[in-house]
PDB file of N, CA and C in Angstrom:
ATOM      1  N   LEU A  21     111.070  53.074  77.691  1.00 66.00           N
ATOM      2  CA  LEU A  21     111.532  52.064  78.615  1.00 66.00           C
ATOM      3  C   LEU A  21     110.443  51.019  78.812  1.00 66.00           C
ATOM      4  N   ASN A  22     110.893  49.793  78.978  1.00 64.00           N
ATOM      5  CA  ASN A  22     109.967  48.709  79.242  1.00 64.00           C
ATOM      6  C   ASN A  22     109.727  48.653  80.747  1.00 64.00           C
ATOM      7  N   VAL A  23     108.506  48.986  81.154  1.00 77.00           N
ATOM      8  CA  VAL A  23     108.183  48.984  82.581  1.00 77.00           C
ATOM      9  C   VAL A  23     107.162  47.901  82.911  1.00 77.00           C
ATOM     10  N   SER A  24     107.155  46.837  82.113  1.00 84.00           N
ATOM     11  CA  SER A  24     106.194  45.762  82.354  1.00 84.00           C
ATOM     12  C   SER A  24     106.497  45.007  83.639  1.00 84.00           C
ATOM     13  N   SER A  25     107.748  45.058  84.066  1.00 90.00           N
ATOM     14  CA  SER A  25     108.123  44.407  85.325  1.00 90.00           C
ATOM     15  C   SER A  25     109.305  45.155  85.922  1.00 90.00           C
ATOM     16  N   PRO A  26     109.501  45.024  87.214  1.00 90.00           N
ATOM     17  CA  PRO A  26     110.652  45.697  87.831  1.00 90.00           C
ATOM     18  C   PRO A  26     111.986  45.231  87.245  1.00 90.00           C
ATOM     19  N   GLU A  27     112.086  43.961  86.875  1.00 91.00           N
ATOM     20  CA  GLU A  27     113.329  43.439  86.298  1.00 91.00           C
ATOM     21  C   GLU A  27     113.605  44.071  84.931  1.00 91.00           C
ATOM     22  N   ALA A  28     112.546  44.203  84.115  1.00 89.00           N
ATOM     23  CA  ALA A  28     112.705  44.810  82.792  1.00 89.00           C
ATOM     24  C   ALA A  28     113.096  46.276  82.922  1.00 89.00           C
ATOM     25  N   MET A  29     112.492  46.954  83.871  1.00 90.00           N
ATOM     26  CA  MET A  29     112.823  48.364  84.109  1.00 90.00           C
ATOM     27  C   MET A  29     114.280  48.501  84.528  1.00 90.00           C
ATOM     28  N   GLU A  30     114.723  47.663  85.442  1.00 92.00           N
ATOM     29  CA  GLU A  30     116.108  47.709  85.917  1.00 92.00           C
ATOM     30  C   GLU A  30     117.084  47.418  84.781  1.00 92.00           C
ATOM     31  N   LYS A  31     116.741  46.461  83.924  1.00 92.00           N
ATOM     32  CA  LYS A  31     117.605  46.120  82.788  1.00 92.00           C
ATOM     33  C   LYS A  31     117.699  47.304  81.818  1.00 92.00           C
ATOM     34  N   ALA A  32     116.564  47.957  81.556  1.00 90.00           N
ATOM     35  CA  ALA A  32     116.558  49.108  80.654  1.00 90.00           C
ATOM     36  C   ALA A  32     117.391  50.252  81.224  1.00 90.00           C
ATOM     37  N   ILE A  33     117.263  50.503  82.509  1.00 92.00           N
ATOM     38  CA  ILE A  33     118.034  51.578  83.145  1.00 92.00           C
ATOM     39  C   ILE A  33     119.521  51.260  83.098  1.00 92.00           C
ATOM     40  N   THR A  34     119.888  50.021  83.350  1.00 95.00           N
ATOM     41  CA  THR A  34     121.294  49.612  83.300  1.00 95.00           C
ATOM     42  C   THR A  34     121.857  49.791  81.893  1.00 95.00           C
ATOM     43  N   THR A  35     121.058  49.424  80.885  1.00 95.00           N
ATOM     44  CA  THR A  35     121.496  49.592  79.494  1.00 95.00           C
ATOM     45  C   THR A  35     121.718  51.066  79.180  1.00 95.00           C
ATOM     46  N   LEU A  36     120.775  51.916  79.589  1.00 95.00           N
ATOM     47  CA  LEU A  36     120.914  53.355  79.335  1.00 95.00           C
ATOM     48  C   LEU A  36     122.129  53.934  80.049  1.00 95.00           C
ATOM     49  N   LYS A  37     122.354  53.524  81.282  1.00 97.00           N
ATOM     50  CA  LYS A  37     123.527  54.011  82.014  1.00 97.00           C
ATOM     51  C   LYS A  37     124.810  53.610  81.299  1.00 97.00           C
ATOM     52  N   GLY A  38     124.848  52.384  80.764  1.00 96.00           N
ATOM     53  CA  GLY A  38     126.025  51.932  80.021  1.00 96.00           C
ATOM     54  C   GLY A  38     126.274  52.769  78.780  1.00 96.00           C
ATOM     55  N   VAL A  39     125.206  53.080  78.051  1.00 96.00           N
ATOM     56  CA  VAL A  39     125.337  53.901  76.840  1.00 96.00           C
ATOM     57  C   VAL A  39     125.817  55.302  77.202  1.00 96.00           C
ATOM     58  N   ILE A  40     125.240  55.889  78.228  1.00 96.00           N
ATOM     59  CA  ILE A  40     125.637  57.241  78.646  1.00 96.00           C
ATOM     60  C   ILE A  40     127.088  57.258  79.110  1.00 96.00           C
ATOM     61  N   ASP A  41     127.496  56.251  79.875  1.00 96.00           N
ATOM     62  CA  ASP A  41     128.890  56.180  80.331  1.00 96.00           C
ATOM     63  C   ASP A  41     129.848  56.060  79.152  1.00 96.00           C
ATOM     64  N   LYS A  42     129.459  55.294  78.125  1.00 96.00           N
ATOM     65  CA  LYS A  42     130.305  55.138  76.938  1.00 96.00           C
ATOM     66  C   LYS A  42     130.436  56.473  76.201  1.00 96.00           C
ATOM     67  N   ILE A  43     129.330  57.182  76.057  1.00 94.00           N
ATOM     68  CA  ILE A  43     129.357  58.490  75.386  1.00 94.00           C
ATOM     69  C   ILE A  43     130.246  59.462  76.157  1.00 94.00           C
ATOM     70  N   LYS A  44     130.132  59.478  77.475  1.00 94.00           N
ATOM     71  CA  LYS A  44     130.962  60.369  78.296  1.00 94.00           C
ATOM     72  C   LYS A  44     132.438  60.012  78.181  1.00 94.00           C
ATOM     73  N   ALA A  45     132.746  58.712  78.131  1.00 94.00           N
ATOM     74  CA  ALA A  45     134.144  58.279  78.052  1.00 94.00           C
ATOM     75  C   ALA A  45     134.774  58.668  76.720  1.00 94.00           C
ATOM     76  N   GLU A  46     133.977  58.689  75.658  1.00 93.00           N
ATOM     77  CA  GLU A  46     134.502  59.002  74.326  1.00 93.00           C
ATOM     78  C   GLU A  46     134.405  60.482  73.991  1.00 93.00           C
ATOM     79  N   ALA A  47     133.834  61.268  74.873  1.00 90.00           N
ATOM     80  CA  ALA A  47     133.632  62.695  74.602  1.00 90.00           C
ATOM     81  C   ALA A  47     134.962  63.427  74.566  1.00 90.00           C
ATOM     82  N   ARG A  48     135.035  64.395  73.669  1.00 89.00           N
ATOM     83  CA  ARG A  48     136.211  65.262  73.578  1.00 89.00           C
ATOM     84  C   ARG A  48     135.825  66.651  74.057  1.00 89.00           C
ATOM     85  N   PRO A  49     136.787  67.387  74.597  1.00 86.00           N
ATOM     86  CA  PRO A  49     136.469  68.745  75.046  1.00 86.00           C
ATOM     87  C   PRO A  49     136.037  69.627  73.873  1.00 86.00           C
ATOM     88  N   VAL A  50     135.133  70.524  74.141  1.00 83.00           N
ATOM     89  CA  VAL A  50     134.646  71.444  73.120  1.00 83.00           C
ATOM     90  C   VAL A  50     135.670  72.551  72.933  1.00 83.00           C
ATOM     91  N   LYS A  51     135.979  72.849  71.676  1.00 82.00           N
ATOM     92  CA  LYS A  51     136.906  73.944  71.374  1.00 82.00           C
ATOM     93  C   LYS A  51     136.135  75.020  70.622  1.00 82.00           C
ATOM     94  N   PHE A  52     136.235  76.229  71.119  1.00 76.00           N
ATOM     95  CA  PHE A  52     135.585  77.357  70.478  1.00 76.00           C
ATOM     96  C   PHE A  52     136.626  78.143  69.698  1.00 76.00           C
ATOM     97  N   TYR A  53     136.309  78.442  68.469  1.00 81.00           N
ATOM     98  CA  TYR A  53     137.201  79.218  67.623  1.00 81.00           C
ATOM     99  C   TYR A  53     136.577  80.579  67.370  1.00 81.00           C
ATOM    100  N   GLY A  54     137.410  81.549  67.142  1.00 82.00           N
ATOM    101  CA  GLY A  54     136.895  82.878  66.845  1.00 82.00           C
ATOM    102  C   GLY A  54     137.462  83.911  67.791  1.00 82.00           C
ATOM    103  N   ALA A  55     136.635  84.864  68.118  1.00 77.00           N
ATOM    104  CA  ALA A  55     137.078  85.980  68.946  1.00 77.00           C
ATOM    105  C   ALA A  55     137.389  85.530  70.363  1.00 77.00           C
ATOM    106  N   LYS A  56     138.373  86.178  70.942  1.00 76.00           N
ATOM    107  CA  LYS A  56     138.759  85.903  72.318  1.00 76.00           C
ATOM    108  C   LYS A  56     137.865  86.728  73.245  1.00 76.00           C
ATOM    109  N   PRO A  57     137.398  86.164  74.348  1.00 74.00           N
ATOM    110  CA  PRO A  57     136.561  86.937  75.273  1.00 74.00           C
ATOM    111  C   PRO A  57     137.311  88.150  75.823  1.00 74.00           C
ATOM    112  N   ALA A  58     136.567  89.188  76.099  1.00 74.00           N
ATOM    113  CA  ALA A  58     137.168  90.415  76.632  1.00 74.00           C
ATOM    114  C   ALA A  58     137.701  90.176  78.035  1.00 74.00           C
ATOM    115  N   GLU A  59     138.778  90.872  78.352  1.00 76.00           N
ATOM    116  CA  GLU A  59     139.356  90.782  79.689  1.00 76.00           C
ATOM    117  C   GLU A  59     138.774  91.896  80.545  1.00 76.00           C
ATOM    118  N   ALA A  60     138.495  91.601  81.773  1.00 77.00           N
ATOM    119  CA  ALA A  60     137.921  92.587  82.685  1.00 77.00           C
ATOM    120  C   ALA A  60     138.930  93.701  82.951  1.00 77.00           C
ATOM    121  N   GLY A  61     138.457  94.927  82.942  1.00 74.00           N
ATOM    122  CA  GLY A  61     139.305  96.058  83.284  1.00 74.00           C
ATOM    123  C   GLY A  61     140.147  96.594  82.140  1.00 74.00           C
ATOM    124  N   ARG A  62     140.025  96.024  80.952  1.00 71.00           N
ATOM    125  CA  ARG A  62     140.811  96.513  79.811  1.00 71.00           C
ATOM    126  C   ARG A  62     139.872  97.005  78.727  1.00 71.00           C
ATOM    127  N   SER A  63     140.192  98.161  78.168  1.00 69.00           N
ATOM    128  CA  SER A  63     139.385  98.662  77.063  1.00 69.00           C
ATOM    129  C   SER A  63     139.929  98.090  75.761  1.00 69.00           C
ATOM    130  N   PRO A  64     139.077  97.923  74.762  1.00 65.00           N
ATOM    131  CA  PRO A  64     139.540  97.345  73.500  1.00 65.00           C
ATOM    132  C   PRO A  64     140.538  98.257  72.795  1.00 65.00           C
ATOM    133  N   GLN A  65     141.488  97.641  72.101  1.00 68.00           N
ATOM    134  CA  GLN A  65     142.468  98.415  71.346  1.00 68.00           C
ATOM    135  C   GLN A  65     141.843  98.858  70.027  1.00 68.00           C
ATOM    136  N   MET A  66     142.193 100.042  69.616  1.00 65.00           N
ATOM    137  CA  MET A  66     141.678 100.568  68.357  1.00 65.00           C
ATOM    138  C   MET A  66     142.420  99.929  67.199  1.00 65.00           C
ATOM    139  N   GLY A  67     141.687  99.624  66.151  1.00 63.00           N
ATOM    140  CA  GLY A  67     142.303  99.034  64.970  1.00 63.00           C
ATOM    141  C   GLY A  67     143.142 100.043  64.223  1.00 63.00           C
ATOM    142  N   GLY A  68     143.985  99.564  63.323  1.00 67.00           N
ATOM    143  CA  GLY A  68     144.877 100.444  62.596  1.00 67.00           C
ATOM    144  C   GLY A  68     144.352 100.854  61.234  1.00 67.00           C
ATOM    145  N   ASP A  69     143.141 100.467  60.872  1.00 75.00           N
ATOM    146  CA  ASP A  69     142.613 100.767  59.543  1.00 75.00           C
ATOM    147  C   ASP A  69     141.811 102.064  59.583  1.00 75.00           C
ATOM    148  N   SER A  70     142.521 103.188  59.455  1.00 77.00           N
ATOM    149  CA  SER A  70     141.866 104.490  59.579  1.00 77.00           C
ATOM    150  C   SER A  70     140.918 104.770  58.415  1.00 77.00           C
ATOM    151  N   GLN A  71     141.191 104.235  57.219  1.00 80.00           N
ATOM    152  CA  GLN A  71     140.295 104.470  56.079  1.00 80.00           C
ATOM    153  C   GLN A  71     138.930 103.834  56.326  1.00 80.00           C
ATOM    154  N   LEU A  72     138.919 102.646  56.881  1.00 80.00           N
ATOM    155  CA  LEU A  72     137.657 101.981  57.184  1.00 80.00           C
ATOM    156  C   LEU A  72     136.899 102.757  58.258  1.00 80.00           C
ATOM    157  N   ARG A  73     137.614 103.205  59.282  1.00 79.00           N
ATOM    158  CA  ARG A  73     136.974 103.970  60.348  1.00 79.00           C
ATOM    159  C   ARG A  73     136.391 105.274  59.797  1.00 79.00           C
ATOM    160  N   LYS A  74     137.116 105.918  58.884  1.00 83.00           N
ATOM    161  CA  LYS A  74     136.636 107.166  58.291  1.00 83.00           C
ATOM    162  C   LYS A  74     135.386 106.903  57.449  1.00 83.00           C
ATOM    163  N   ALA A  75     135.383 105.805  56.676  1.00 85.00           N
ATOM    164  CA  ALA A  75     134.236 105.473  55.836  1.00 85.00           C
ATOM    165  C   ALA A  75     132.992 105.183  56.678  1.00 85.00           C
ATOM    166  N   MET A  76     133.199 104.671  57.864  1.00 85.00           N
ATOM    167  CA  MET A  76     132.074 104.367  58.748  1.00 85.00           C
ATOM    168  C   MET A  76     131.683 105.571  59.601  1.00 85.00           C
ATOM    169  N   GLY A  77     132.411 106.671  59.465  1.00 85.00           N
ATOM    170  CA  GLY A  77     132.115 107.868  60.234  1.00 85.00           C
ATOM    171  C   GLY A  77     132.521 107.754  61.692  1.00 85.00           C
ATOM    172  N   LEU A  78     133.545 106.960  61.967  1.00 79.00           N
ATOM    173  CA  LEU A  78     133.970 106.737  63.345  1.00 79.00           C
ATOM    174  C   LEU A  78     135.198 107.538  63.735  1.00 79.00           C
ATOM    175  N   SER A  79     135.790 108.274  62.813  1.00 65.00           N
ATOM    176  CA  SER A  79     137.016 108.989  63.172  1.00 65.00           C
ATOM    177  C   SER A  79     136.789 110.474  63.254  1.00 65.00           C
TER     178      SER A  79
END
């Protein structure tokens, strides 16, 4: 920022605020893909692939 004078500082801050406001106005919501978060109070359902579970020593 140019702080050589109060006017220059104010102009720089105004410019930055304008840029930030433009970025916020054009922003899109973030979308997360993949696994769904666990629900409270529910245990996970067991998968149906018994061969894989047996190979991993889980059955």
